[in-house]
Amino acid sequence: MDLFSLNGKVAAVVGGGGVLAGEMAMGLARAGADVAILDFNLDAANVRAGAIDELGRRALGVKVDATKKTDLQAALDAIVAKFGRVDILLNAAGINSGTPFLEITEEEWHRIMDVDLKSVFLACQVFGAYMTQPGRGGSIINISSASSDPPLSKVFTYSVAKGGVNQVTKFLAREWATQGVRVNAILPGFFPAEQNRKLLTDERVSQIMGHTPMKRYGQSSELVGAAVFLASDAASSFVTGAILRVDGGYGAMTI
């Protein structure tokens, strides 16, 4: 188990008040990390932080608008002030919409791009500036999507944003490879949550199951192993620039 131990590590989870990110935050804590939950919904962040406290790990809930660099910088400062360091950044803020392409407004486009892509860009800037300082290092884990490549129908802006997340991940992996900072992404398949349940019509479900060899949705707990693996220097010390699929075989399916 030492291979996957995060004892002595500190993680920041952006969007950690949500279901999937919250489950991964709990997994990081169970592996030994102290965890800061950064979320726009402070109540949700504090609830998740309280659950981590009950595991015997130190936790912190922080209200953050992940589309604002000043908020992210203030969060980093608060984490370092409380824990003395930060080693892991998990970028999981996200929203979605099923608006048909010709009906997408500029407002909706910017709102989704800001939350799903700009937040990753800004968090990587803020936390990356800290991690790339001599003697520090760290692991950055971005959350991609099955819609990133090839793009899914009905979620145009979301697909574009998640494709951008893949590119940010690969670019920074290359840039920071010699500075002790690994940058990877988890690419989940279909994990129904409140933000995407409204898109799951009977026809859509049939299409998803027909393209997923395991013939089922993922469970939030099934993302934890990937997060712990990528967070652990011992387990994934030579892994950077990877887009790790947790998708029930979705990405391997053609016809």
CSV table of C-alpha atoms in Angstrom, one decimal:
chain,number,residue,atom,x,y,z
A,1,MET,CA,0.0,0.0,0.0
A,2,ASP,CA,3.0,2.3,0.4
A,3,LEU,CA,3.0,2.6,-3.4
A,4,PHE,CA,-0.3,4.5,-3.2
A,5,SER,CA,0.2,6.3,0.1
A,6,LEU,CA,-0.4,10.0,0.1
A,7,ASN,CA,0.7,10.5,3.7
A,8,GLY,CA,2.2,13.9,4.2
A,9,LYS,CA,0.7,15.3,1.0
A,10,VAL,CA,-1.8,18.1,0.7
A,11,ALA,CA,-4.4,18.2,-2.1
A,12,ALA,CA,-6.6,21.0,-3.5
A,13,VAL,CA,-9.8,19.8,-5.2
A,14,VAL,CA,-11.5,22.5,-7.4
A,15,GLY,CA,-15.2,21.7,-7.6
A,16,GLY,CA,-14.8,19.3,-4.6
A,17,GLY,CA,-18.3,20.0,-3.4
A,18,GLY,CA,-19.8,18.1,-6.3
A,19,VAL,CA,-20.5,14.3,-6.4
A,20,LEU,CA,-17.7,13.0,-8.6
A,21,ALA,CA,-15.0,15.4,-7.4
A,22,GLY,CA,-16.1,15.0,-3.8
A,23,GLU,CA,-15.7,11.2,-4.1
A,24,MET,CA,-12.2,11.6,-5.5
A,25,ALA,CA,-11.4,14.1,-2.7
A,26,MET,CA,-12.5,11.5,-0.1
A,27,GLY,CA,-10.3,8.9,-1.9
A,28,LEU,CA,-7.3,11.2,-1.7
A,29,ALA,CA,-8.0,11.6,2.1
A,30,ARG,CA,-8.4,7.9,2.6
A,31,ALA,CA,-5.0,7.5,1.0
A,32,GLY,CA,-3.5,9.8,3.6
A,33,ALA,CA,-3.7,13.3,2.1
A,34,ASP,CA,-5.0,16.4,3.8
A,35,VAL,CA,-7.5,18.0,1.5
A,36,ALA,CA,-8.8,21.5,0.7
A,37,ILE,CA,-12.2,21.6,-1.0
A,38,LEU,CA,-12.5,24.6,-3.3
A,39,ASP,CA,-16.1,25.2,-4.5
A,40,PHE,CA,-18.4,28.0,-5.5
A,41,ASN,CA,-20.9,26.6,-3.0
A,42,LEU,CA,-19.2,27.1,0.4
A,43,ASP,CA,-21.9,25.0,2.2
A,44,ALA,CA,-21.1,22.0,-0.1
A,45,ALA,CA,-17.4,22.5,0.4
A,46,ASN,CA,-17.7,22.6,4.2
A,47,VAL,CA,-19.9,19.5,4.2
A,48,ARG,CA,-17.3,17.6,2.2
A,49,ALA,CA,-14.5,19.0,4.4
A,50,GLY,CA,-16.4,17.8,7.5
A,51,ALA,CA,-16.6,14.3,6.1
A,52,ILE,CA,-12.8,14.3,5.5
A,53,ASP,CA,-12.3,15.5,9.1
A,54,GLU,CA,-14.2,12.5,10.2
A,55,LEU,CA,-11.7,10.3,8.4
A,56,GLY,CA,-9.0,11.7,10.7
A,57,ARG,CA,-7.4,13.9,8.0
A,58,ARG,CA,-7.1,17.7,8.1
A,59,ALA,CA,-9.5,19.5,5.8
A,60,LEU,CA,-10.5,23.0,4.7
A,61,GLY,CA,-13.5,24.3,2.8
A,62,VAL,CA,-12.9,27.4,0.7
A,63,LYS,CA,-15.4,29.4,-1.4
A,64,VAL,CA,-13.9,29.9,-4.8
A,65,ASP,CA,-15.1,31.2,-8.2
A,66,ALA,CA,-12.7,29.1,-10.3
A,67,THR,CA,-13.1,31.5,-13.2
A,68,LYS,CA,-11.4,34.2,-11.2
A,69,LYS,CA,-7.6,34.1,-10.8
A,70,THR,CA,-7.8,36.3,-7.6
A,71,ASP,CA,-10.0,33.7,-5.9
A,72,LEU,CA,-7.7,30.9,-6.8
A,73,GLN,CA,-4.7,32.8,-5.6
A,74,ALA,CA,-6.5,33.5,-2.3
A,75,ALA,CA,-7.3,29.8,-2.0
A,76,LEU,CA,-3.7,28.8,-2.6
A,77,ASP,CA,-2.6,31.3,0.1
A,78,ALA,CA,-5.2,29.9,2.5
A,79,ILE,CA,-4.1,26.3,1.9
A,80,VAL,CA,-0.4,27.0,2.4
A,81,ALA,CA,-1.2,29.1,5.5
A,82,LYS,CA,-3.2,26.1,7.0
A,83,PHE,CA,-1.2,23.1,5.8
A,84,GLY,CA,2.2,24.6,5.0
A,85,ARG,CA,2.2,23.2,1.4
A,86,VAL,CA,0.2,21.9,-1.5
A,87,ASP,CA,1.3,18.9,-3.6
A,88,ILE,CA,-1.8,17.9,-5.6
A,89,LEU,CA,-4.2,19.9,-7.7
A,90,LEU,CA,-7.4,18.2,-9.0
A,91,ASN,CA,-9.3,20.4,-11.4
A,92,ALA,CA,-12.9,19.2,-11.5
A,93,ALA,CA,-15.1,22.3,-11.9
A,94,GLY,CA,-17.7,21.8,-14.7
A,95,ILE,CA,-21.1,22.6,-16.2
A,96,ASN,CA,-22.9,21.3,-19.2
A,97,SER,CA,-25.7,22.1,-21.6
A,98,GLY,CA,-27.6,20.4,-24.3
A,99,THR,CA,-28.5,23.5,-26.3
A,100,PRO,CA,-28.6,22.8,-30.1
A,101,PHE,CA,-25.7,24.4,-31.9
A,102,LEU,CA,-27.7,27.1,-33.7
A,103,GLU,CA,-29.3,28.2,-30.5
A,104,ILE,CA,-26.2,28.5,-28.4
A,105,THR,CA,-25.9,32.1,-27.3
A,106,GLU,CA,-22.6,33.9,-26.7
A,107,GLU,CA,-23.5,34.1,-23.1
A,108,GLU,CA,-23.9,30.4,-22.8
A,109,TRP,CA,-20.7,29.7,-24.8
A,110,HIS,CA,-18.6,31.9,-22.5
A,111,ARG,CA,-20.2,30.6,-19.3
A,112,ILE,CA,-19.4,26.9,-20.2
A,113,MET,CA,-16.0,27.7,-21.6
A,114,ASP,CA,-15.1,29.8,-18.5
A,115,VAL,CA,-16.1,27.1,-16.0
A,116,ASP,CA,-14.9,24.0,-17.9
A,117,LEU,CA,-11.7,25.4,-19.6
A,118,LYS,CA,-10.7,28.8,-18.2
A,119,SER,CA,-10.9,27.5,-14.7
A,120,VAL,CA,-8.3,24.8,-15.6
A,121,PHE,CA,-6.1,27.3,-17.3
A,122,LEU,CA,-6.2,29.7,-14.3
A,123,ALA,CA,-5.8,27.0,-11.6
A,124,CYS,CA,-2.8,25.6,-13.5
A,125,GLN,CA,-1.3,29.1,-13.7
A,126,VAL,CA,-1.8,29.8,-10.0
A,127,PHE,CA,-0.9,26.4,-8.5
A,128,GLY,CA,1.7,25.7,-11.2
A,129,ALA,CA,3.6,28.9,-10.3
A,130,TYR,CA,3.8,27.5,-6.8
A,131,MET,CA,4.7,23.9,-7.7
A,132,THR,CA,7.4,24.8,-10.3
A,133,GLN,CA,9.4,26.7,-7.7
A,134,PRO,CA,12.7,24.9,-6.9
A,135,GLY,CA,12.4,22.1,-4.4
A,136,ARG,CA,8.6,21.8,-4.6
A,137,GLY,CA,7.0,19.9,-7.5
A,138,GLY,CA,3.6,18.3,-7.5
A,139,SER,CA,0.9,16.5,-9.4
A,140,ILE,CA,-1.9,18.2,-11.4
A,141,ILE,CA,-4.9,16.1,-12.4
A,142,ASN,CA,-7.4,17.6,-14.8
A,143,ILE,CA,-10.8,16.1,-15.5
A,144,SER,CA,-11.4,15.5,-19.2
A,145,SER,CA,-14.5,13.8,-20.7
A,146,ALA,CA,-15.6,11.2,-23.2
A,147,SER,CA,-16.8,14.1,-25.2
A,148,SER,CA,-13.3,15.5,-25.7
A,149,ASP,CA,-12.4,13.3,-28.6
A,150,PRO,CA,-14.3,12.4,-30.6
A,151,PRO,CA,-16.9,15.0,-29.7
A,152,LEU,CA,-20.4,14.0,-28.5
A,153,SER,CA,-23.5,15.2,-30.2
A,154,LYS,CA,-25.8,17.6,-28.2
A,155,VAL,CA,-23.0,19.0,-26.0
A,156,PHE,CA,-21.1,21.2,-28.4
A,157,THR,CA,-19.5,23.8,-26.1
A,158,TYR,CA,-18.7,21.2,-23.4
A,159,SER,CA,-17.0,19.1,-26.0
A,160,VAL,CA,-14.9,22.0,-27.2
A,161,ALA,CA,-13.9,22.9,-23.6
A,162,LYS,CA,-12.9,19.4,-22.7
A,163,GLY,CA,-10.9,19.0,-25.9
A,164,GLY,CA,-9.1,22.1,-24.7
A,165,VAL,CA,-8.5,20.5,-21.3
A,166,ASN,CA,-6.7,17.7,-23.0
A,167,GLN,CA,-4.4,20.2,-24.8
A,168,VAL,CA,-3.7,22.1,-21.6
A,169,THR,CA,-2.8,18.8,-20.0
A,170,LYS,CA,-0.4,17.7,-22.7
A,171,PHE,CA,1.2,21.1,-23.1
A,172,LEU,CA,1.9,21.7,-19.4
A,173,ALA,CA,3.2,18.1,-19.0
A,174,ARG,CA,5.8,18.9,-21.6
A,175,GLU,CA,6.6,22.3,-20.2
A,176,TRP,CA,7.0,21.2,-16.6
A,177,ALA,CA,8.4,17.7,-17.0
A,178,THR,CA,11.9,18.7,-15.7
A,179,GLN,CA,10.6,20.8,-12.9
A,180,GLY,CA,9.1,18.1,-10.8
A,181,VAL,CA,5.5,18.7,-11.8
A,182,ARG,CA,3.5,16.0,-13.5
A,183,VAL,CA,0.3,16.9,-15.4
A,184,ASN,CA,-2.2,14.3,-16.3
A,185,ALA,CA,-6.0,14.0,-17.0
A,186,ILE,CA,-8.7,11.5,-16.1
A,187,LEU,CA,-11.2,10.9,-18.9
A,188,PRO,CA,-14.4,9.6,-17.4
A,189,GLY,CA,-16.9,7.8,-19.5
A,190,PHE,CA,-20.6,8.2,-18.5
A,191,PHE,CA,-21.1,8.9,-14.8
A,192,PRO,CA,-24.6,10.3,-14.5
A,193,ALA,CA,-24.8,13.4,-12.2
A,194,GLU,CA,-27.3,16.2,-11.8
A,195,GLN,CA,-25.7,18.3,-14.5
A,196,ASN,CA,-26.2,15.7,-17.2
A,197,ARG,CA,-29.2,13.6,-16.2
A,198,LYS,CA,-31.5,15.9,-18.1
A,199,LEU,CA,-29.7,14.9,-21.3
A,200,LEU,CA,-30.3,11.2,-20.7
A,201,THR,CA,-33.4,10.5,-22.8
A,202,ASP,CA,-34.3,6.9,-23.6
A,203,GLU,CA,-32.7,7.2,-27.0
A,204,ARG,CA,-29.5,8.7,-25.5
A,205,VAL,CA,-29.2,5.9,-23.0
A,206,SER,CA,-29.6,3.3,-25.7
A,207,GLN,CA,-26.8,5.0,-27.7
A,208,ILE,CA,-24.5,5.2,-24.7
A,209,MET,CA,-25.0,1.6,-23.7
A,210,GLY,CA,-24.5,0.5,-27.3
A,211,HIS,CA,-21.2,2.2,-27.3
A,212,THR,CA,-20.0,1.1,-23.9
A,213,PRO,CA,-18.7,-2.5,-23.9
A,214,MET,CA,-19.3,-2.9,-20.1
A,215,LYS,CA,-23.0,-2.0,-20.8
A,216,ARG,CA,-23.4,0.2,-17.6
A,217,TYR,CA,-22.6,3.6,-16.2
A,218,GLY,CA,-19.6,4.2,-14.1
A,219,GLN,CA,-19.9,4.6,-10.3
A,220,SER,CA,-18.3,7.7,-8.7
A,221,SER,CA,-16.1,5.4,-6.5
A,222,GLU,CA,-14.6,4.0,-9.7
A,223,LEU,CA,-12.7,7.3,-10.3
A,224,VAL,CA,-10.9,7.2,-7.0
A,225,GLY,CA,-8.2,4.7,-8.0
A,226,ALA,CA,-7.2,6.7,-11.0
A,227,ALA,CA,-7.0,9.9,-8.9
A,228,VAL,CA,-4.9,8.2,-6.2
A,229,PHE,CA,-2.7,6.6,-8.8
A,230,LEU,CA,-2.0,9.9,-10.6
A,231,ALA,CA,-1.5,11.8,-7.3
A,232,SER,CA,1.0,9.3,-6.0
A,233,ASP,CA,4.6,10.0,-6.9
A,234,ALA,CA,5.6,6.5,-6.0
A,235,ALA,CA,2.9,4.9,-8.2
A,236,SER,CA,3.1,7.2,-11.2
A,237,SER,CA,6.5,9.0,-11.0
A,238,PHE,CA,7.1,8.4,-14.8
A,239,VAL,CA,3.6,9.3,-15.9
A,240,THR,CA,2.9,12.7,-17.3
A,241,GLY,CA,0.9,14.0,-20.3
A,242,ALA,CA,-1.4,10.9,-20.0
A,243,ILE,CA,-5.2,11.0,-20.6
A,244,LEU,CA,-6.3,8.1,-18.4
A,245,ARG,CA,-9.6,6.6,-19.6
A,246,VAL,CA,-12.1,5.4,-17.0
A,247,ASP,CA,-14.9,4.7,-19.4
A,248,GLY,CA,-15.9,1.0,-19.4
A,249,GLY,CA,-14.3,0.6,-22.8
A,250,TYR,CA,-16.1,3.5,-24.5
A,251,GLY,CA,-13.0,4.8,-26.2
A,252,ALA,CA,-12.1,1.4,-27.7
A,253,MET,CA,-15.5,1.0,-29.4
A,254,THR,CA,-16.1,1.5,-33.0
A,255,ILE,CA,-18.7,-0.6,-34.7
